[in-house]
Structure formats: structure tokens, C-alpha cells
PDB file of C-alpha atoms and ligand atoms in Angstrom:
ATOM      1  CA  MET J   1      -1.117   2.063  12.702  1.00  0.00           C
ATOM      2  CA  LEU J   2      -2.577   5.714  10.847  1.00  0.00           C
ATOM      3  CA  VAL J   3      -6.254   6.617  10.762  1.00  0.00           C
ATOM      4  CA  ALA J   4      -7.896   8.109   8.143  1.00  0.00           C
ATOM      5  CA  PRO J   5     -11.869   8.258   8.672  1.00  0.00           C
ATOM      6  CA  SER J   6     -13.673   8.549   5.415  1.00  0.00           C
ATOM      7  CA  LEU J   7     -16.239  11.253   5.545  1.00  0.00           C
ATOM      8  CA  LEU J   8     -18.323   9.472   2.640  1.00  0.00           C
ATOM      9  CA  SER J   9     -20.503   7.496   5.274  1.00  0.00           C
ATOM     10  CA  CYS J  10     -21.210  10.714   7.613  1.00  0.00           C
ATOM     11  CA  ASP J  11     -23.986  13.108   7.734  1.00  0.00           C
ATOM     12  CA  PHE J  12     -23.192  15.463   5.635  1.00  0.00           C
ATOM     13  CA  ALA J  13     -26.068  17.931   6.479  1.00  0.00           C
ATOM     14  CA  ASP J  14     -23.790  17.968   9.950  1.00  0.00           C
ATOM     15  CA  ILE J  15     -20.564  18.200   8.834  1.00  0.00           C
ATOM     16  CA  LYS J  16     -18.767  20.309  11.050  1.00  0.00           C
ATOM     17  CA  ASN J  17     -20.256  18.556  14.285  1.00  0.00           C
ATOM     18  CA  GLU J  18     -19.175  15.040  12.533  1.00  0.00           C
ATOM     19  CA  ILE J  19     -16.056  16.034  12.178  1.00  0.00           C
ATOM     20  CA  LYS J  20     -15.501  16.691  15.925  1.00  0.00           C
ATOM     21  CA  THR J  21     -16.685  13.044  16.237  1.00  0.00           C
ATOM     22  CA  VAL J  22     -13.088  11.847  14.428  1.00  0.00           C
ATOM     23  CA  SER J  23     -10.694  14.372  15.440  1.00  0.00           C
ATOM     24  CA  SER J  24      -8.510  12.043  16.942  1.00  0.00           C
ATOM     25  CA  ALA J  25      -7.841  10.885  13.772  1.00  0.00           C
ATOM     26  CA  ASP J  26      -4.555  11.047  11.825  1.00  0.00           C
ATOM     27  CA  MET J  27      -5.990  12.830   8.574  1.00  0.00           C
ATOM     28  CA  LEU J  28      -9.752  12.897   7.232  1.00  0.00           C
ATOM     29  CA  HIS J  29      -9.890  11.237   3.897  1.00  0.00           C
ATOM     30  CA  LEU J  30     -12.349  12.996   1.437  1.00  0.00           C
ATOM     31  CA  ASP J  31     -13.693  10.546  -1.266  1.00  0.00           C
ATOM     32  CA  VAL J  32     -14.194  12.255  -4.865  1.00  0.00           C
ATOM     33  CA  MET J  33     -16.112  10.606  -7.126  1.00  0.00           C
ATOM     34  CA  ASP J  34     -17.278  11.575 -10.940  1.00  0.00           C
ATOM     35  CA  GLY J  35     -19.838   9.038 -11.848  1.00  0.00           C
ATOM     36  CA  HIS J  36     -17.429   8.509 -14.603  1.00  0.00           C
ATOM     37  CA  PHE J  37     -14.367   7.092 -13.643  1.00  0.00           C
ATOM     38  CA  VAL J  38     -16.713   5.291 -11.120  1.00  0.00           C
ATOM     39  CA  PRO J  39     -20.579   4.358 -11.019  1.00  0.00           C
ATOM     40  CA  ASN J  40     -21.286   6.843  -8.413  1.00  0.00           C
ATOM     41  CA  ILE J  41     -21.316  10.769  -7.495  1.00  0.00           C
ATOM     42  CA  SER J  42     -19.750  11.915  -4.226  1.00  0.00           C
ATOM     43  CA  ILE J  43     -18.213  15.578  -3.279  1.00  0.00           C
ATOM     44  CA  GLY J  44     -16.241  17.998  -4.812  1.00  0.00           C
ATOM     45  CA  ILE J  45     -14.273  21.147  -4.576  1.00  0.00           C
ATOM     46  CA  PRO J  46     -16.423  23.397  -2.823  1.00  0.00           C
ATOM     47  CA  VAL J  47     -17.017  20.890  -0.194  1.00  0.00           C
ATOM     48  CA  VAL J  48     -13.505  20.930   0.217  1.00  0.00           C
ATOM     49  CA  GLN J  49     -13.435  24.379   0.886  1.00  0.00           C
ATOM     50  CA  SER J  50     -16.087  24.194   3.607  1.00  0.00           C
ATOM     51  CA  ILE J  51     -14.217  21.537   5.364  1.00  0.00           C
ATOM     52  CA  ARG J  52     -10.541  23.193   5.131  1.00  0.00           C
ATOM     53  CA  LYS J  53     -12.528  25.876   7.047  1.00  0.00           C
ATOM     54  CA  ALA J  54     -14.118  23.917   9.290  1.00  0.00           C
ATOM     55  CA  THR J  55     -10.839  21.796  10.865  1.00  0.00           C
ATOM     56  CA  ASP J  56      -7.142  22.201  10.691  1.00  0.00           C
ATOM     57  CA  MET J  57      -6.899  18.447  10.003  1.00  0.00           C
ATOM     58  CA  ILE J  58      -4.802  17.131   6.867  1.00  0.00           C
ATOM     59  CA  LEU J  59      -7.057  16.563   4.572  1.00  0.00           C
ATOM     60  CA  ASP J  60      -6.473  13.579   2.493  1.00  0.00           C
ATOM     61  CA  CYS J  61      -8.073  13.716  -0.997  1.00  0.00           C
ATOM     62  CA  HIS J  62      -9.035  10.745  -3.005  1.00  0.00           C
ATOM     63  CA  LEU J  63      -9.863  11.488  -6.126  1.00  0.00           C
ATOM     64  CA  MET J  64     -12.029   8.627  -8.343  1.00  0.00           C
ATOM     65  CA  ILE J  65     -12.123  11.415 -11.528  1.00  0.00           C
ATOM     66  CA  SER J  66     -11.327  10.728 -15.113  1.00  0.00           C
ATOM     67  CA  ASP J  67      -8.755  13.334 -16.078  1.00  0.00           C
ATOM     68  CA  PRO J  68      -7.629  14.638 -12.471  1.00  0.00           C
ATOM     69  CA  GLU J  69      -5.035  16.760 -13.669  1.00  0.00           C
ATOM     70  CA  LYS J  70      -7.545  19.274 -15.055  1.00  0.00           C
ATOM     71  CA  TYR J  71      -9.238  19.940 -11.238  1.00  0.00           C
ATOM     72  CA  ILE J  72      -6.496  19.491  -9.260  1.00  0.00           C
ATOM     73  CA  PRO J  73      -5.168  22.966  -9.095  1.00  0.00           C
ATOM     74  CA  GLN J  74      -8.704  23.816  -7.480  1.00  0.00           C
ATOM     75  CA  PHE J  75      -8.267  20.938  -5.239  1.00  0.00           C
ATOM     76  CA  ALA J  76      -5.012  22.425  -3.853  1.00  0.00           C
ATOM     77  CA  LYS J  77      -6.908  25.538  -3.841  1.00  0.00           C
ATOM     78  CA  ALA J  78      -9.333  24.302  -1.440  1.00  0.00           C
ATOM     79  CA  GLY J  79      -6.844  23.274   0.822  1.00  0.00           C
ATOM     80  CA  ALA J  80      -6.102  19.421   0.341  1.00  0.00           C
ATOM     81  CA  ASP J  81      -2.671  18.476   1.869  1.00  0.00           C
ATOM     82  CA  ILE J  82      -2.375  15.173   0.089  1.00  0.00           C
ATOM     83  CA  ILE J  83      -3.927  14.280  -3.350  1.00  0.00           C
ATOM     84  CA  THR J  84      -3.978  10.684  -4.416  1.00  0.00           C
ATOM     85  CA  PHE J  85      -5.065  10.025  -8.430  1.00  0.00           C
ATOM     86  CA  HIS J  86      -5.660   6.718  -9.897  1.00  0.00           C
ATOM     87  CA  VAL J  87      -3.114   5.181 -12.036  1.00  0.00           C
ATOM     88  CA  GLU J  88      -5.795   3.885 -14.108  1.00  0.00           C
ATOM     89  CA  ALA J  89      -7.400   7.967 -14.775  1.00  0.00           C
ATOM     90  CA  VAL J  90      -4.182   9.079 -16.332  1.00  0.00           C
ATOM     91  CA  GLU J  91      -1.095   8.842 -19.162  1.00  0.00           C
ATOM     92  CA  ASP J  92       1.465  10.545 -17.676  1.00  0.00           C
ATOM     93  CA  CYS J  93       1.638   9.869 -14.032  1.00  0.00           C
ATOM     94  CA  GLY J  94       5.227  11.276 -13.752  1.00  0.00           C
ATOM     95  CA  LYS J  95       3.965  14.587 -15.182  1.00  0.00           C
ATOM     96  CA  VAL J  96       0.591  14.611 -12.319  1.00  0.00           C
ATOM     97  CA  ILE J  97       3.062  13.921  -9.598  1.00  0.00           C
ATOM     98  CA  ASP J  98       4.992  16.780 -10.622  1.00  0.00           C
ATOM     99  CA  MET J  99       2.330  19.083 -10.598  1.00  0.00           C
ATOM    100  CA  ILE J 100       1.039  18.147  -7.119  1.00  0.00           C
ATOM    101  CA  THR J 101       4.122  18.585  -5.706  1.00  0.00           C
ATOM    102  CA  GLU J 102       4.453  22.394  -7.706  1.00  0.00           C
ATOM    103  CA  LEU J 103       1.386  23.058  -5.933  1.00  0.00           C
ATOM    104  CA  GLY J 104       2.508  22.559  -2.432  1.00  0.00           C
ATOM    105  CA  VAL J 105       0.546  19.462  -2.335  1.00  0.00           C
ATOM    106  CA  LYS J 106       1.662  15.903  -1.338  1.00  0.00           C
ATOM    107  CA  PRO J 107       1.297  13.556  -3.920  1.00  0.00           C
ATOM    108  CA  SER J 108       0.077   9.724  -3.721  1.00  0.00           C
ATOM    109  CA  ILE J 109      -1.438   7.336  -6.630  1.00  0.00           C
ATOM    110  CA  SER J 110      -4.412   4.970  -5.957  1.00  0.00           C
ATOM    111  CA  VAL J 111      -4.219   1.452  -7.640  1.00  0.00           C
ATOM    112  CA  LYS J 112      -7.997  -0.254  -8.066  1.00  0.00           C
ATOM    113  CA  PRO J 113      -8.279  -4.336  -7.000  1.00  0.00           C
ATOM    114  CA  ASN J 114      -7.581  -5.693 -10.761  1.00  0.00           C
ATOM    115  CA  THR J 115      -4.425  -3.345 -11.593  1.00  0.00           C
ATOM    116  CA  PRO J 116      -1.065  -4.916 -10.372  1.00  0.00           C
ATOM    117  CA  ALA J 117       1.038  -2.718  -7.710  1.00  0.00           C
ATOM    118  CA  GLU J 118       4.043  -3.131  -9.671  1.00  0.00           C
ATOM    119  CA  GLU J 119       2.263  -0.280 -11.564  1.00  0.00           C
ATOM    120  CA  LEU J 120       3.369   2.210  -8.979  1.00  0.00           C
ATOM    121  CA  PHE J 121       7.114   1.330  -8.707  1.00  0.00           C
ATOM    122  CA  PRO J 122       8.365   3.917 -11.353  1.00  0.00           C
ATOM    123  CA  TYR J 123       6.656   6.903  -9.403  1.00  0.00           C
ATOM    124  CA  LEU J 124       7.875   5.166  -5.818  1.00  0.00           C
ATOM    125  CA  ASP J 125      10.689   8.144  -5.055  1.00  0.00           C
ATOM    126  CA  LYS J 126       8.370  10.722  -5.687  1.00  0.00           C
ATOM    127  CA  LEU J 127       5.711   9.842  -4.092  1.00  0.00           C
ATOM    128  CA  TYR J 128       4.519  10.485  -0.163  1.00  0.00           C
ATOM    129  CA  MET J 129       2.260   8.007  -0.045  1.00  0.00           C
ATOM    130  CA  VAL J 130       0.200   5.041  -1.974  1.00  0.00           C
ATOM    131  CA  LEU J 131      -3.344   4.218  -2.183  1.00  0.00           C
ATOM    132  CA  VAL J 132      -4.374   0.073  -2.081  1.00  0.00           C
ATOM    133  CA  MET J 133      -7.767  -0.135  -3.254  1.00  0.00           C
ATOM    134  CA  THR J 134      -9.369  -2.877  -1.413  1.00  0.00           C
ATOM    135  CA  VAL J 135     -13.092  -3.079  -2.751  1.00  0.00           C
ATOM    136  CA  GLU J 136     -13.721  -1.687  -6.352  1.00  0.00           C
ATOM    137  CA  PRO J 137     -13.821   1.985  -5.688  1.00  0.00           C
ATOM    138  CA  GLY J 138     -17.367   3.690  -5.536  1.00  0.00           C
ATOM    139  CA  PHE J 139     -19.260   2.482  -2.951  1.00  0.00           C
ATOM    140  CA  GLY J 140     -18.698   2.745   0.917  1.00  0.00           C
ATOM    141  CA  GLY J 141     -19.717  -0.710   2.943  1.00  0.00           C
ATOM    142  CA  GLN J 142     -18.664  -3.117   0.579  1.00  0.00           C
ATOM    143  CA  LYS J 143     -16.768  -6.157   1.423  1.00  0.00           C
ATOM    144  CA  MET J 144     -13.019  -6.312   1.510  1.00  0.00           C
ATOM    145  CA  ILE J 145     -11.028  -8.329  -1.104  1.00  0.00           C
ATOM    146  CA  PRO J 146      -9.149  -9.679   0.991  1.00  0.00           C
ATOM    147  CA  GLN J 147      -6.272 -10.424  -1.661  1.00  0.00           C
ATOM    148  CA  CYS J 148      -5.226  -6.764  -2.166  1.00  0.00           C
ATOM    149  CA  LEU J 149      -3.446  -6.629   1.106  1.00  0.00           C
ATOM    150  CA  GLU J 150      -0.540  -8.667  -0.764  1.00  0.00           C
ATOM    151  CA  LYS J 151      -0.234  -5.640  -2.893  1.00  0.00           C
ATOM    152  CA  VAL J 152       0.198  -3.580   0.152  1.00  0.00           C
ATOM    153  CA  LYS J 153       3.176  -5.960   1.489  1.00  0.00           C
ATOM    154  CA  ILE J 154       4.678  -5.861  -2.045  1.00  0.00           C
ATOM    155  CA  LEU J 155       4.845  -2.190  -1.572  1.00  0.00           C
ATOM    156  CA  LYS J 156       6.360  -2.199   1.638  1.00  0.00           C
ATOM    157  CA  GLU J 157       9.040  -4.402   0.578  1.00  0.00           C
ATOM    158  CA  GLU J 158       9.545  -2.555  -2.451  1.00  0.00           C
ATOM    159  CA  ILE J 159       9.619   1.238  -0.316  1.00  0.00           C
ATOM    160  CA  SER J 160      12.088  -0.669   2.578  1.00  0.00           C
ATOM    161  CA  ARG J 161      14.293  -2.678  -0.323  1.00  0.00           C
ATOM    162  CA  ARG J 162      15.076   0.812  -1.673  1.00  0.00           C
ATOM    163  CA  SER J 163      15.301   2.657   1.514  1.00  0.00           C
ATOM    164  CA  LEU J 164      12.243   5.371   0.554  1.00  0.00           C
ATOM    165  CA  ASN J 165       9.909   6.839   3.104  1.00  0.00           C
ATOM    166  CA  VAL J 166       6.673   6.252   0.945  1.00  0.00           C
ATOM    167  CA  LEU J 167       3.490   5.771   3.180  1.00  0.00           C
ATOM    168  CA  VAL J 168       1.032   2.950   2.337  1.00  0.00           C
ATOM    169  CA  GLN J 169      -2.611   3.312   2.162  1.00  0.00           C
ATOM    170  CA  ALA J 170      -5.335   0.708   2.540  1.00  0.00           C
ATOM    171  CA  ASP J 171      -8.953   1.489   1.390  1.00  0.00           C
ATOM    172  CA  GLY J 172     -12.488   0.124   1.588  1.00  0.00           C
ATOM    173  CA  GLY J 173     -14.065  -2.641   3.299  1.00  0.00           C
ATOM    174  CA  ILE J 174     -11.595  -2.152   6.737  1.00  0.00           C
ATOM    175  CA  ASN J 175     -13.417  -3.377  10.101  1.00  0.00           C
ATOM    176  CA  ASP J 176     -13.634  -5.417  12.702  1.00  0.00           C
ATOM    177  CA  GLU J 177     -13.998  -8.827  10.882  1.00  0.00           C
ATOM    178  CA  THR J 178     -11.152  -7.081   8.664  1.00  0.00           C
ATOM    179  CA  LEU J 179      -8.905  -4.953  10.883  1.00  0.00           C
ATOM    180  CA  GLU J 180      -6.965  -7.835  11.910  1.00  0.00           C
ATOM    181  CA  LYS J 181      -5.056  -9.039   8.638  1.00  0.00           C
ATOM    182  CA  THR J 182      -4.963  -5.385   7.662  1.00  0.00           C
ATOM    183  CA  VAL J 183      -2.732  -4.480  10.528  1.00  0.00           C
ATOM    184  CA  GLU J 184      -1.120  -8.148   9.467  1.00  0.00           C
ATOM    185  CA  SER J 185      -0.433  -6.481   6.303  1.00  0.00           C
ATOM    186  CA  GLY J 186       1.976  -3.838   7.472  1.00  0.00           C
ATOM    187  CA  VAL J 187      -0.239  -0.887   5.996  1.00  0.00           C
ATOM    188  CA  ASP J 188       0.841   2.490   6.943  1.00  0.00           C
ATOM    189  CA  VAL J 189      -2.689   4.473   7.004  1.00  0.00           C
ATOM    190  CA  ALA J 190      -6.171   2.369   7.775  1.00  0.00           C
ATOM    191  CA  VAL J 191      -9.106   4.191   6.002  1.00  0.00           C
ATOM    192  CA  LEU J 192     -12.381   3.393   7.680  1.00  0.00           C
ATOM    193  CA  GLY J 193     -15.954   4.817   6.340  1.00  0.00           C
ATOM    194  CA  SER J 194     -18.688   2.826   7.971  1.00  0.00           C
ATOM    195  CA  ALA J 195     -16.887   1.110  10.608  1.00  0.00           C
ATOM    196  CA  VAL J 196     -16.206   4.362  12.052  1.00  0.00           C
ATOM    197  CA  PHE J 197     -19.432   5.975  11.750  1.00  0.00           C
ATOM    198  CA  ALA J 198     -21.351   3.126  13.093  1.00  0.00           C
ATOM    199  CA  GLN J 199     -19.937   3.488  16.635  1.00  0.00           C
ATOM    200  CA  LYS J 200     -21.834   5.345  19.427  1.00  0.00           C
ATOM    201  CA  ASP J 201     -17.950   6.825  20.324  1.00  0.00           C
ATOM    202  CA  ARG J 202     -16.282   6.885  17.147  1.00  0.00           C
ATOM    203  CA  ASN J 203     -13.105   8.655  18.768  1.00  0.00           C
ATOM    204  CA  SER J 204     -12.154   5.731  21.443  1.00  0.00           C
ATOM    205  CA  TYR J 205     -12.610   3.467  18.527  1.00  0.00           C
ATOM    206  CA  ILE J 206     -10.106   5.223  16.491  1.00  0.00           C
ATOM    207  CA  GLU J 207      -7.645   5.414  19.148  1.00  0.00           C
ATOM    208  CA  LYS J 208      -7.951   2.072  19.326  1.00  0.00           C
ATOM    209  CA  ILE J 209      -7.189   0.914  15.807  1.00  0.00           C
ATOM    210  CA  GLN J 210      -3.858   3.830  16.348  1.00  0.00           C
ATOM    211  CA  LYS J 211      -2.625   1.344  18.632  1.00  0.00           C
ATOM    212  CA  MET J 212      -2.487  -1.445  16.839  1.00  0.00           C
TER     213      MET J 212
HETATM  214  C1  DX5 E 301     -14.503   3.435  -2.088  1.00  0.00           C
HETATM  215  C2  DX5 E 301     -14.049   4.735  -0.759  1.00  0.00           C
HETATM  216  C3  DX5 E 301     -13.802   4.491   0.579  1.00  0.00           C
HETATM  217  C4  DX5 E 301     -15.188   3.943   0.850  1.00  0.00           C
HETATM  218  C5  DX5 E 301     -14.772   3.325   2.328  1.00  0.00           C
HETATM  219  O1  DX5 E 301     -14.781   3.893  -3.188  1.00  0.00           O
HETATM  220  O2  DX5 E 301     -12.615   5.276  -1.678  1.00  0.00           O
HETATM  221  O3  DX5 E 301     -13.110   5.647   0.669  1.00  0.00           O
HETATM  222  O4  DX5 E 301     -15.831   5.218   1.243  1.00  0.00           O
HETATM  223  O5  DX5 E 301     -15.286   3.229   3.369  1.00  0.00           O
HETATM  224  P1  DX5 E 301     -15.396   1.754   3.865  1.00  0.00           P
HETATM  225  O6  DX5 E 301     -14.875   1.879   5.089  1.00  0.00           O
HETATM  226  O7  DX5 E 301     -17.207   1.343   4.554  1.00  0.00           O
HETATM  227  O8  DX5 E 301     -15.451   0.771   2.719  1.00  0.00           O
HETATM  228 ZN1   ZN E 302     -11.712   6.478  -0.322  1.00  0.00          ZN
END
């Protein structure tokens, strides 16, 4: 399984060193919140730009924002490698995917816990990744809604049925208690925020999960 630590749980005043403590990960997950699409505010474009200067790791930007198409060019310019937007936040997903691809960034779409996985089916052949939220987006450290992992299975089945090559990512509440069922769901990329940053030796913890 690939591991994407979410910097939402890091010490933002010491971000350069915090990134080094998770350098064995496959990508860095950056949670962008606007206080409108979700009831919380986190980081934005200037922080992504600074992180880009601090590391060569893959930057996986999870946009929990309304009207993502307004800001996607700036996130691309700031150095995002993957941009995930929410299906619930846009009118025309196809148009937004094309925009991301044309900017030379890998496109991905996310579904909130109450949105069916099937809403992503029409776009699978144009996507690099899909993100299944396993908590309501907005906050780190929440308890997983385990039923959401069913959507991982549904998406994995559809992707393999159509012989596509799309990664399935799960995000929210993944920790020692829920890791086993997360692996069982067949997910390709696990996002972990609080569980990773609570560790003394974060890199070994990540390496342990990569072997699962
Ligand atoms: C929630 C974010 C997640 C979250 C993960 O809105 O998208 O990335 O921070 O954190 P944990 O692993 O603590 O649930
Ligand atoms: Zn996230």
C-alpha cells in the first residue's frame, strides 16, 4: 500500500523538518480548506509554494474548496503534482479534469461519505486517482466511518472491470485500529494524518504500513 501523510497534523512552524520525518512516504497529502465547502480553514497556495521549495516529494493537493476551478491554475503553478477536487463542489467534472490535465497535473476526484461511488464512474478513464473520504471532510483526528470502505471495493471492481489504471485513495480516520480493514478494502493509497504525526519514529511507521 502507498502511504500519503497528511501535513494537517504537523507543526506548521517547523514544516521543513516535519517533512523530513515522513520522507519515506510515497507522497505528501496537503489538505486545503476554505471555510465554505468545509467548516474549517487550513492552508492555501503560498504554503503549497513553500512546501514545493522544501521537498521533491510528490505533492498531493486535496482541495476541499468551493469553485476549485477558480484556483486550480494557481495550485498547479505553486507546484502541485496531483490535484483532487470534490465531485460535490463543481458543476462540470469533465471540464475541471481537462483543466487540471492541460496544466500538466494529475487529476483526481473525491467523494464525501454520503456521495455514491458511482458518481465517479463516468470520469474514471480520465483520472489518475479517486479519493474516497472515510470521514466528513474538514478535520483531522476523526473516527473512521467504516462503511465508506465499501466504496473503495466498488471503485476497485469497476476500475479492473474496465481494465483502467486509476489509483484509489482513502482519507480519514486511518490508524492502528482501522488499518487492517483499510488494507482489506484493497485501497492503493492510504492518507494518515494524526496517526503518523503521533509517532516518535514516523518513517519506520510509514515503512511498516507500506509493507501491508
Ligand atoms: C480531512 C482531511 C484528512 C485528514 C486526515 O478533512 O482530508 O486528510 O486530515 O487526518 P486523520 O488521519 O487524522 O483522519
Ligand atoms: Zn485529505
